[in-house]
């Protein structure tokens, strides 16, 4: 081997050692899927999640608003129904009860008088009537009842049956059946039966007799 051959061999070995060879293909050049190659994927995912959360939040707000509006409308409807239907019906029902009781008491008191208490009985009767009937009844008290009491004739009236014919919150008409005892002082009483249609009216919170018709 000559010196030149050795030199060539050394050079060849040097080349073999120092030559890096073909360039290594990177994952990016090979088409590998890495975070570095798709830097926007995480951002898109976060944006999608944010949009979904905002959509849920909007739906919740819409549902809450709708529920609130529906609740308010139901409360308003309930209040209107109570004021327009339920409350008047309750008032009418109670008026029929109170008016019937007032009709029974009123008839018994305006048709019962005793000679011993004639002034008090007449005054009580005047306070239980009203309207046109009240004015007419005043005439009956003066022209019929008082003269009878002055002669010693008294009456006692008892309602035996009663029922409502019609009624509203301030006016009730009832049909009453009653017995009436009439007697002169020192004589046995004479009993008769009768019936009457009586109307009572609410005046300043009191039920007063506004009509009375015997059958």
mmCIF file of C-alpha atoms in Angstrom:
data_model
loop_
_atom_site.group_PDB
_atom_site.id
_atom_site.type_symbol
_atom_site.label_atom_id
_atom_site.label_comp_id
_atom_site.label_asym_id
_atom_site.label_seq_id
_atom_site.Cartn_x
_atom_site.Cartn_y
_atom_site.Cartn_z
ATOM 1 C CA UNK A 1 0.000 0.000 0.000
ATOM 2 C CA UNK A 2 1.403 3.322 -0.973
ATOM 3 C CA UNK A 3 1.200 6.461 0.979
ATOM 4 C CA UNK A 4 -1.389 7.762 -1.413
ATOM 5 C CA UNK A 5 -3.534 4.715 -0.879
ATOM 6 C CA UNK A 6 -3.406 5.155 2.873
ATOM 7 C CA UNK A 7 -4.263 8.735 2.512
ATOM 8 C CA UNK A 8 -7.236 7.848 0.346
ATOM 9 C CA UNK A 9 -8.364 5.286 2.833
ATOM 10 C CA UNK A 10 -8.131 7.746 5.643
ATOM 11 C CA UNK A 11 -10.023 10.246 3.687
ATOM 12 C CA UNK A 12 -12.684 7.738 2.877
ATOM 13 C CA UNK A 13 -12.945 6.785 6.565
ATOM 14 C CA UNK A 14 -13.144 10.399 7.496
ATOM 15 C CA UNK A 15 -15.867 10.872 5.054
ATOM 16 C CA UNK A 16 -17.711 7.878 6.452
ATOM 17 C CA UNK A 17 -17.400 9.183 9.960
ATOM 18 C CA UNK A 18 -18.147 12.810 9.400
ATOM 19 C CA UNK A 19 -20.773 12.583 6.686
ATOM 20 C CA UNK A 20 -24.158 12.939 8.397
ATOM 21 C CA UNK A 21 -25.813 11.084 5.567
ATOM 22 C CA UNK A 22 -29.243 11.834 4.263
ATOM 23 C CA UNK A 23 -31.268 14.366 6.189
ATOM 24 C CA UNK A 24 -33.697 12.791 8.727
ATOM 25 C CA UNK A 25 -37.352 13.342 7.856
ATOM 26 C CA UNK A 26 -39.199 15.112 10.685
ATOM 27 C CA UNK A 27 -42.630 14.120 11.897
ATOM 28 C CA UNK A 28 -43.946 17.350 10.519
ATOM 29 C CA UNK A 29 -42.427 16.618 7.076
ATOM 30 C CA UNK A 30 -43.875 13.094 7.240
ATOM 31 C CA UNK A 31 -47.321 14.414 7.785
ATOM 32 C CA UNK A 32 -47.540 13.446 11.494
ATOM 33 C CA UNK A 33 -50.527 14.861 13.510
ATOM 34 C CA UNK A 34 -49.027 16.823 16.381
ATOM 35 C CA UNK A 35 -50.093 19.769 18.453
ATOM 36 C CA UNK A 36 -47.399 21.796 16.856
ATOM 37 C CA UNK A 37 -48.771 21.142 13.403
ATOM 38 C CA UNK A 38 -52.370 22.090 14.471
ATOM 39 C CA UNK A 39 -51.964 24.952 16.891
ATOM 40 C CA UNK A 40 -55.731 26.062 16.558
ATOM 41 C CA UNK A 41 -57.426 22.802 17.618
ATOM 42 C CA UNK A 42 -57.434 23.522 21.370
ATOM 43 C CA UNK A 43 -58.643 27.058 20.787
ATOM 44 C CA UNK A 44 -61.502 25.810 18.598
ATOM 45 C CA UNK A 45 -62.506 23.295 21.277
ATOM 46 C CA UNK A 46 -62.484 25.949 23.980
ATOM 47 C CA UNK A 47 -64.532 28.270 21.741
ATOM 48 C CA UNK A 48 -67.075 25.502 21.093
ATOM 49 C CA UNK A 49 -67.392 24.757 24.824
ATOM 50 C CA UNK A 50 -67.811 28.465 25.557
ATOM 51 C CA UNK A 51 -70.518 28.777 22.919
ATOM 52 C CA UNK A 52 -72.300 25.737 24.356
ATOM 53 C CA UNK A 53 -72.171 27.201 27.861
ATOM 54 C CA UNK A 54 -73.515 30.518 26.582
ATOM 55 C CA UNK A 55 -76.316 28.710 24.776
ATOM 56 C CA UNK A 56 -77.267 26.815 27.944
ATOM 57 C CA UNK A 57 -77.140 30.042 29.930
ATOM 58 C CA UNK A 58 -79.420 31.800 27.417
ATOM 59 C CA UNK A 59 -81.869 28.899 27.470
ATOM 60 C CA UNK A 60 -81.912 28.977 31.260
ATOM 61 C CA UNK A 61 -82.574 32.713 31.278
ATOM 62 C CA UNK A 62 -85.309 32.301 28.683
ATOM 63 C CA UNK A 63 -86.894 29.470 30.676
ATOM 64 C CA UNK A 64 -86.697 31.492 33.891
ATOM 65 C CA UNK A 65 -88.246 34.542 32.203
ATOM 66 C CA UNK A 66 -91.008 32.450 30.627
ATOM 67 C CA UNK A 67 -91.768 30.741 33.948
ATOM 68 C CA UNK A 68 -91.928 34.106 35.702
ATOM 69 C CA UNK A 69 -94.262 35.590 33.091
ATOM 70 C CA UNK A 70 -96.536 32.544 33.178
ATOM 71 C CA UNK A 71 -96.647 32.642 36.987
ATOM 72 C CA UNK A 72 -97.582 36.328 36.980
ATOM 73 C CA UNK A 73 -100.294 35.741 34.369
ATOM 74 C CA UNK A 74 -101.712 32.852 36.398
ATOM 75 C CA UNK A 75 -101.798 35.005 39.523
ATOM 76 C CA UNK A 76 -103.539 37.818 37.640
ATOM 77 C CA UNK A 77 -106.052 35.375 36.145
ATOM 78 C CA UNK A 78 -106.723 33.873 39.565
ATOM 79 C CA UNK A 79 -107.266 37.329 41.067
ATOM 80 C CA UNK A 80 -109.637 38.325 38.253
ATOM 81 C CA UNK A 81 -111.555 35.051 38.579
ATOM 82 C CA UNK A 82 -111.855 35.490 42.334
ATOM 83 C CA UNK A 83 -113.006 39.106 42.024
ATOM 84 C CA UNK A 84 -115.412 38.462 39.145
ATOM 85 C CA UNK A 85 -116.876 35.069 40.043
ATOM 86 C CA UNK A 86 -115.862 33.536 43.357
ATOM 87 C CA UNK A 87 -116.171 36.567 45.612
ATOM 88 C CA UNK A 88 -119.614 37.664 44.308
ATOM 89 C CA UNK A 89 -120.856 34.087 44.644
ATOM 90 C CA UNK A 90 -119.609 33.959 48.229
ATOM 91 C CA UNK A 91 -121.217 37.322 48.987
ATOM 92 C CA UNK A 92 -124.519 36.246 47.448
ATOM 93 C CA UNK A 93 -124.505 32.968 49.345
ATOM 94 C CA UNK A 94 -123.854 34.704 52.654
ATOM 95 C CA UNK A 95 -126.459 37.371 51.834
ATOM 96 C CA UNK A 96 -129.105 34.704 51.257
ATOM 97 C CA UNK A 97 -128.355 33.224 54.673
ATOM 98 C CA UNK A 98 -128.303 36.590 56.456
ATOM 99 C CA UNK A 99 -131.283 37.951 54.515
ATOM 100 C CA UNK A 100 -133.446 34.926 55.300
ATOM 101 C CA UNK A 101 -132.641 35.209 59.004
ATOM 102 C CA UNK A 102 -133.445 38.942 58.877
ATOM 103 C CA UNK A 103 -136.749 38.260 57.096
ATOM 104 C CA UNK A 104 -137.820 35.783 59.777
ATOM 105 C CA UNK A 105 -136.895 38.111 62.629
ATOM 106 C CA UNK A 106 -138.299 41.180 60.883
ATOM 107 C CA UNK A 107 -141.703 39.649 60.240
ATOM 108 C CA UNK A 108 -142.004 38.362 63.787
ATOM 109 C CA UNK A 109 -141.148 41.771 65.207
ATOM 110 C CA UNK A 110 -143.154 44.038 62.891
ATOM 111 C CA UNK A 111 -146.269 41.881 63.382
ATOM 112 C CA UNK A 112 -146.045 41.436 67.167
ATOM 113 C CA UNK A 113 -147.369 44.053 69.646
ATOM 114 C CA UNK A 114 -148.571 44.033 73.218
ATOM 115 C CA UNK A 115 -150.686 46.712 74.942
ATOM 116 C CA UNK A 116 -148.334 46.810 77.907
ATOM 117 C CA UNK A 117 -145.345 47.709 75.700
ATOM 118 C CA UNK A 118 -147.115 49.361 72.772
ATOM 119 C CA UNK A 119 -144.848 52.422 72.483
ATOM 120 C CA UNK A 120 -141.652 50.360 72.492
ATOM 121 C CA UNK A 121 -143.137 47.786 70.104
ATOM 122 C CA UNK A 122 -144.291 50.440 67.613
ATOM 123 C CA UNK A 123 -140.930 52.216 67.751
ATOM 124 C CA UNK A 124 -139.131 48.876 67.172
ATOM 125 C CA UNK A 125 -141.341 48.151 64.144
ATOM 126 C CA UNK A 126 -140.659 51.574 62.642
ATOM 127 C CA UNK A 127 -136.915 50.898 62.857
ATOM 128 C CA UNK A 128 -137.166 47.602 60.936
ATOM 129 C CA UNK A 129 -138.791 48.889 57.711
ATOM 130 C CA UNK A 130 -137.478 51.003 54.848
ATOM 131 C CA UNK A 131 -138.329 52.573 51.503
ATOM 132 C CA UNK A 132 -141.861 52.970 50.177
ATOM 133 C CA UNK A 133 -143.025 50.060 52.301
ATOM 134 C CA UNK A 134 -141.671 51.794 55.385
ATOM 135 C CA UNK A 135 -143.738 54.902 54.662
ATOM 136 C CA UNK A 136 -146.855 52.829 54.013
ATOM 137 C CA UNK A 137 -146.281 50.811 57.156
ATOM 138 C CA UNK A 138 -146.078 53.994 59.223
ATOM 139 C CA UNK A 139 -149.627 54.761 58.098
ATOM 140 C CA UNK A 140 -150.774 51.246 59.083
ATOM 141 C CA UNK A 141 -149.187 51.632 62.508
ATOM 142 C CA UNK A 142 -151.013 54.887 63.111
ATOM 143 C CA UNK A 143 -154.391 53.923 61.632
ATOM 144 C CA UNK A 144 -154.703 50.233 62.602
ATOM 145 C CA UNK A 145 -152.119 49.000 65.098
ATOM 146 C CA UNK A 146 -152.203 51.811 67.636
ATOM 147 C CA UNK A 147 -156.029 51.917 67.893
ATOM 148 C CA UNK A 148 -156.071 48.124 68.409
ATOM 149 C CA UNK A 149 -153.431 48.387 71.130
ATOM 150 C CA UNK A 150 -155.411 51.174 72.776
ATOM 151 C CA UNK A 151 -158.367 48.771 72.952
ATOM 152 C CA UNK A 152 -156.193 46.174 74.644
ATOM 153 C CA UNK A 153 -155.726 43.912 71.605
ATOM 154 C CA UNK A 154 -152.284 42.418 71.181
ATOM 155 C CA UNK A 155 -150.727 40.044 68.622
ATOM 156 C CA UNK A 156 -147.824 37.608 68.660
ATOM 157 C CA UNK A 157 -146.401 36.263 65.405
ATOM 158 C CA UNK A 158 -144.120 33.209 65.049
ATOM 159 C CA UNK A 159 -142.529 32.127 61.749
ATOM 160 C CA UNK A 160 -142.751 28.350 61.337
ATOM 161 C CA UNK A 161 -141.127 27.846 57.908
ATOM 162 C CA UNK A 162 -139.098 30.006 55.570
ATOM 163 C CA UNK A 163 -137.208 29.746 52.315
ATOM 164 C CA UNK A 164 -135.378 32.045 49.908
ATOM 165 C CA UNK A 165 -137.163 32.871 46.659
ATOM 166 C CA UNK A 166 -134.399 35.026 45.178
ATOM 167 C CA UNK A 167 -131.459 37.055 46.379
ATOM 168 C CA UNK A 168 -128.238 38.873 45.687
ATOM 169 C CA UNK A 169 -125.632 40.606 47.822
ATOM 170 C CA UNK A 170 -127.986 43.390 48.989
ATOM 171 C CA UNK A 171 -131.535 42.142 48.467
ATOM 172 C CA UNK A 172 -133.304 38.899 49.416
ATOM 173 C CA UNK A 173 -136.894 37.816 48.909
ATOM 174 C CA UNK A 174 -138.242 34.985 51.049
ATOM 175 C CA UNK A 175 -141.480 33.045 51.450
ATOM 176 C CA UNK A 176 -142.527 32.719 55.089
ATOM 177 C CA UNK A 177 -145.225 30.666 56.821
ATOM 178 C CA UNK A 178 -146.302 31.874 60.246
ATOM 179 C CA UNK A 179 -148.904 31.613 62.978
ATOM 180 C CA UNK A 180 -150.379 34.633 64.683
ATOM 181 C CA UNK A 181 -152.152 34.853 67.996
ATOM 182 C CA UNK A 182 -154.468 37.784 68.625
ATOM 183 C CA UNK A 183 -156.089 38.392 72.004
ATOM 184 C CA UNK A 184 -157.819 41.083 73.950
ATOM 185 C CA UNK A 185 -156.646 41.577 77.503
ATOM 186 C CA UNK A 186 -158.314 38.994 79.762
ATOM 187 C CA UNK A 187 -159.618 36.852 76.847
ATOM 188 C CA UNK A 188 -158.205 33.621 75.346
ATOM 189 C CA UNK A 189 -156.092 34.118 72.195
ATOM 190 C CA UNK A 190 -157.305 33.301 68.713
ATOM 191 C CA UNK A 191 -154.715 31.649 66.432
ATOM 192 C CA UNK A 192 -154.572 31.976 62.677
ATOM 193 C CA UNK A 193 -152.056 30.769 60.073
ATOM 194 C CA UNK A 194 -150.737 32.766 57.196
ATOM 195 C CA UNK A 195 -147.943 33.143 54.705
ATOM 196 C CA UNK A 196 -146.211 36.130 53.211
ATOM 197 C CA UNK A 197 -143.595 37.042 50.638
ATOM 198 C CA UNK A 198 -141.097 39.302 52.359
ATOM 199 C CA UNK A 199 -138.252 41.295 50.822
ATOM 200 C CA UNK A 200 -135.386 42.559 52.934
ATOM 201 C CA UNK A 201 -132.760 45.037 51.781
ATOM 202 C CA UNK A 202 -129.326 45.876 53.137
ATOM 203 C CA UNK A 203 -129.246 49.514 54.241
ATOM 204 C CA UNK A 204 -126.073 50.858 55.878
ATOM 205 C CA UNK A 205 -125.100 47.333 56.893
ATOM 206 C CA UNK A 206 -128.547 46.436 58.322
ATOM 207 C CA UNK A 207 -131.190 44.197 56.780
ATOM 208 C CA UNK A 208 -134.561 46.020 56.748
ATOM 209 C CA UNK A 209 -137.985 44.947 55.483
ATOM 210 C CA UNK A 210 -138.684 46.711 52.180
ATOM 211 C CA UNK A 211 -141.828 44.774 51.186
ATOM 212 C CA UNK A 212 -144.348 42.419 52.774
ATOM 213 C CA UNK A 213 -147.283 40.845 50.974
ATOM 214 C CA UNK A 214 -149.723 38.489 52.662
ATOM 215 C CA UNK A 215 -151.255 35.564 50.731
#
